Amino acid sequence: MQGNSDKALAYSLQYITLKDSIDEASKDVEFARLEALYQSTIKEKQIAELHLENERKSNAQKLLTYFIGFAFFRLYPMTLEAHC
């Protein structure tokens, strides 16, 4: 009878050890998944911010181009009149 108790205790300890290892591995996998999700979210936010910044710069360049064009066509005839 003692032999069965020893085996039961040994199997029980082995089960606990294996279960702990599996649980730890599962936690590691979940942590890695969450870390990848977090990094991906950060990258997406950075990309969105860069797109917004590029759009703002593009709009500023367009506005400057329109202003220069308007000023040129508005002032150029005046310079022609001054020379005539």
C-alpha angles and dihedrals in degrees: 000000000000090000091060092050091051091049091047091051092047092049091046092052091045090050092050092048093049093044091051090049092050092046091050092049090049090052090050091051092048092047091051091049092050092046091052091048091050093049091047091052091050091050092049090051091050091049091050091049091050091050090051092048091049090049091051091049091048091050091048091051091049091049092049091048091050091048093050091046092049092047092048095050092041096048101033095072089052091056090050091052091049091055095048 
